[in-house]
Each structure stands twice: as C-alpha cells, then as structure tokens.
C-alpha cells in the first residue's frame, strides 16, 4: 500500500505573541503563517487548523498554571494513496519547554480533546498524541524567529527612513 505524509509544525510563544509555521521537511520557518498558497494542500490546511486549535488550548492550559506559554505542535497526517484516497492516521507531537507531571498531562490531554476539529475527526481517523519536553527544539524556533524579526525591523526602518510623504 502506498502512503504519503504531510507535516505541519506550528510554534507559538504566547508571551511574545509570536506564531510561526514550517511545512514538511522545509528548513524555512515562516512567521505568522506567511506561506505561498501554492505550497498548501488540503492536508496542510487540515493540519494547520487542527494544530492552531490544539496550540491555543495548550497555551490556555499553561497560562492557567502560570507556566511559560510556549509550545511546538507537529502534526503528521498519513494518507493512503492507492485506490480511494483516505486519511490513514494523524500523529500529533506536542513539545513543551518544560516537563509536566503525570496528572497535568492527563488534564492537558482532556483539554486537547475539546478541540472541535479533533472531535469531528475522532472515530473515523486514528489519532495519536504524544507530549514531550525538549528545550532545544523550542530554542531552535526562538533563535530563528528572533533573527527574522530583527531583520524585518531593520528593513522597516530602512524603508521608513527613505519614505517620502505624499499627500493628495
């Protein structure tokens, strides 16, 4: 049986209001989902919608416990491509910058099951959810995005310094 995978990685830092996305195995991290439409397939859109919902629920969970509201959500959708194309399964990995207690993990998983997109596809698609802590993965995104944001800020200053005020 032939299969195809589509992966979307969503990073969100609630404290600094930074959101970023990376598709499949790309090295490019796009700030605020600024992705060319040509790259997006319906599976990317499903992964993005599911991921955004789960990320928001995760940030609420972390904020309520006065924990650092930052996470990385990776959603991998596997599709069977022979015969009728069907979603074979969805693997979700939630990466946090800290380790949760077993009780907190259970509560977080219950919260994540409240996502309406997750609820709509549960039962017809096999969904696995894994929660892990990996400070290195989180810092990789933070460093990449910090350099992108400072490049964008310097570009804005360059453009505005040379701007001409025209009034009609």
Short mmCIF file of C-alpha atoms in Angstrom, two decimals:
data_model
loop_
_atom_site.label_atom_id
_atom_site.label_comp_id
_atom_site.label_asym_id
_atom_site.label_seq_id
_atom_site.Cartn_x
_atom_site.Cartn_y
_atom_site.Cartn_z
CA UNK A 1 0.00 0.00 0.00
CA UNK A 2 1.35 3.41 -0.97
CA UNK A 3 1.30 6.24 1.59
CA UNK A 4 2.06 9.94 1.61
CA UNK A 5 2.83 12.11 4.65
CA UNK A 6 2.09 15.78 5.17
CA UNK A 7 3.63 17.51 8.17
CA UNK A 8 2.95 20.94 9.64
CA UNK A 9 4.98 22.31 12.56
CA UNK A 10 3.38 25.19 14.48
CA UNK A 11 5.35 27.20 17.03
CA UNK A 12 3.68 29.72 19.30
CA UNK A 13 5.05 31.92 22.04
CA UNK A 14 2.07 33.40 23.85
CA UNK A 15 4.14 35.78 25.95
CA UNK A 16 5.77 37.48 22.96
CA UNK A 17 2.80 36.91 20.63
CA UNK A 18 4.90 35.08 18.03
CA UNK A 19 3.45 32.43 15.74
CA UNK A 20 5.37 30.51 13.11
CA UNK A 21 4.87 27.59 10.78
CA UNK A 22 7.09 25.15 8.91
CA UNK A 23 5.86 22.71 6.25
CA UNK A 24 7.09 19.16 5.79
CA UNK A 25 10.91 18.91 5.79
CA UNK A 26 11.49 22.53 4.77
CA UNK A 27 14.23 24.47 6.53
CA UNK A 28 12.21 27.67 6.15
CA UNK A 29 10.25 28.85 9.17
CA UNK A 30 7.50 31.28 8.16
CA UNK A 31 6.49 33.96 10.62
CA UNK A 32 2.72 34.40 11.13
CA UNK A 33 1.80 31.77 8.52
CA UNK A 34 3.04 33.87 5.59
CA UNK A 35 3.09 30.90 3.21
CA UNK A 36 2.67 30.97 -0.55
CA UNK A 37 -0.71 29.40 -1.38
CA UNK A 38 0.93 27.17 -3.99
CA UNK A 39 2.61 25.17 -1.19
CA UNK A 40 -0.60 24.42 0.65
CA UNK A 41 -2.64 21.29 0.03
CA UNK A 42 -5.95 20.41 1.70
CA UNK A 43 -3.97 18.22 4.12
CA UNK A 44 -1.73 21.14 5.06
CA UNK A 45 -4.86 23.20 5.74
CA UNK A 46 -6.37 20.42 7.89
CA UNK A 47 -3.11 20.06 9.83
CA UNK A 48 -2.87 23.83 10.27
CA UNK A 49 -6.45 24.17 11.53
CA UNK A 50 -6.09 21.23 13.91
CA UNK A 51 -2.69 22.45 15.09
CA UNK A 52 -3.81 26.03 15.70
CA UNK A 53 -6.78 24.84 17.77
CA UNK A 54 -4.62 22.48 19.85
CA UNK A 55 -1.92 25.14 20.31
CA UNK A 56 -4.44 27.68 21.64
CA UNK A 57 -5.82 25.12 24.10
CA UNK A 58 -2.27 24.26 25.21
CA UNK A 59 -1.39 27.91 25.79
CA UNK A 60 -4.54 28.39 27.89
CA UNK A 61 -3.56 25.35 29.96
CA UNK A 62 -0.03 26.69 30.52
CA UNK A 63 -1.20 30.24 31.31
CA UNK A 64 -3.69 28.99 33.92
CA UNK A 65 -0.82 27.28 35.73
CA UNK A 66 1.47 30.32 35.44
CA UNK A 67 3.84 28.30 33.25
CA UNK A 68 5.73 29.56 30.23
CA UNK A 69 3.14 29.78 27.43
CA UNK A 70 5.27 28.42 24.58
CA UNK A 71 4.88 25.23 22.58
CA UNK A 72 5.67 23.48 19.33
CA UNK A 73 2.98 21.32 17.72
CA UNK A 74 3.92 18.88 14.95
CA UNK A 75 1.08 17.23 13.08
CA UNK A 76 1.81 14.42 10.63
CA UNK A 77 -1.07 13.17 8.51
CA UNK A 78 -0.59 9.91 6.62
CA UNK A 79 -2.74 9.31 3.56
CA UNK A 80 -3.30 6.04 1.73
CA UNK A 81 -2.78 6.87 -1.95
CA UNK A 82 -3.79 3.61 -3.64
CA UNK A 83 -7.45 3.18 -4.52
CA UNK A 84 -9.69 5.68 -2.78
CA UNK A 85 -7.51 8.28 -1.10
CA UNK A 86 -8.19 8.24 2.64
CA UNK A 87 -6.52 9.62 5.74
CA UNK A 88 -4.78 6.68 7.35
CA UNK A 89 -3.78 8.33 10.61
CA UNK A 90 -2.70 11.52 12.35
CA UNK A 91 0.27 11.66 14.70
CA UNK A 92 0.49 14.73 16.91
CA UNK A 93 3.57 15.64 18.92
CA UNK A 94 3.28 18.48 21.40
CA UNK A 95 6.66 19.78 22.53
CA UNK A 96 6.89 21.94 25.64
CA UNK A 97 9.89 23.73 27.16
CA UNK A 98 9.22 22.01 30.50
CA UNK A 99 8.21 18.63 31.84
CA UNK A 100 4.63 18.19 33.07
CA UNK A 101 3.60 16.00 35.96
CA UNK A 102 1.60 12.86 35.03
CA UNK A 103 -1.56 14.48 36.45
CA UNK A 104 -1.04 17.65 34.41
CA UNK A 105 -0.52 15.56 31.25
CA UNK A 106 -3.87 13.83 31.81
CA UNK A 107 -5.61 17.19 32.30
CA UNK A 108 -3.94 18.67 29.21
CA UNK A 109 -4.94 15.68 27.07
CA UNK A 110 -8.55 16.07 28.25
CA UNK A 111 -8.42 19.75 27.29
CA UNK A 112 -6.98 18.96 23.86
CA UNK A 113 -9.83 16.53 23.19
CA UNK A 114 -12.17 19.54 23.48
CA UNK A 115 -10.85 20.88 20.15
CA UNK A 116 -13.84 20.82 17.75
CA UNK A 117 -11.67 19.73 14.81
CA UNK A 118 -10.19 16.87 16.83
CA UNK A 119 -13.70 15.87 17.95
CA UNK A 120 -15.02 15.91 14.37
CA UNK A 121 -12.40 13.51 13.01
CA UNK A 122 -12.04 11.24 16.06
CA UNK A 123 -13.53 7.84 15.36
CA UNK A 124 -13.05 7.91 11.61
CA UNK A 125 -9.28 8.52 11.78
CA UNK A 126 -6.68 7.03 14.12
CA UNK A 127 -5.15 9.91 16.12
CA UNK A 128 -2.15 9.54 18.41
CA UNK A 129 -0.98 12.31 20.72
CA UNK A 130 2.44 12.47 22.35
CA UNK A 131 3.55 15.14 24.83
CA UNK A 132 7.27 15.66 25.35
CA UNK A 133 9.65 18.28 26.70
CA UNK A 134 12.50 19.47 24.51
CA UNK A 135 14.07 22.82 25.30
CA UNK A 136 16.40 22.55 22.30
CA UNK A 137 13.55 22.30 19.77
CA UNK A 138 11.84 25.31 21.33
CA UNK A 139 15.05 27.37 21.41
CA UNK A 140 15.73 26.48 17.73
CA UNK A 141 12.48 28.21 16.76
CA UNK A 142 13.06 31.12 19.15
CA UNK A 143 16.53 31.81 17.73
CA UNK A 144 15.37 31.53 14.12
CA UNK A 145 12.41 33.81 14.71
CA UNK A 146 14.43 36.36 16.68
CA UNK A 147 16.80 36.80 13.75
CA UNK A 148 13.85 37.02 11.30
CA UNK A 149 12.09 39.61 13.43
CA UNK A 150 15.20 41.78 13.83
CA UNK A 151 15.77 41.58 10.05
CA UNK A 152 12.16 42.68 9.48
CA UNK A 153 12.52 45.56 11.94
CA UNK A 154 15.73 46.83 10.32
CA UNK A 155 14.02 46.59 6.91
CA UNK A 156 11.09 48.65 8.18
CA UNK A 157 13.48 51.32 9.49
CA UNK A 158 15.35 51.39 6.18
CA UNK A 159 12.14 51.76 4.20
CA UNK A 160 10.66 54.39 6.53
CA UNK A 161 13.91 56.41 6.62
CA UNK A 162 13.74 56.79 2.83
CA UNK A 163 9.99 57.30 2.66
CA UNK A 164 8.55 60.37 1.00
CA UNK A 165 5.37 61.86 2.40
CA UNK A 166 2.94 62.41 -0.49
CA UNK A 167 -0.50 63.85 0.18
CA UNK A 168 -3.25 64.07 -2.37
#
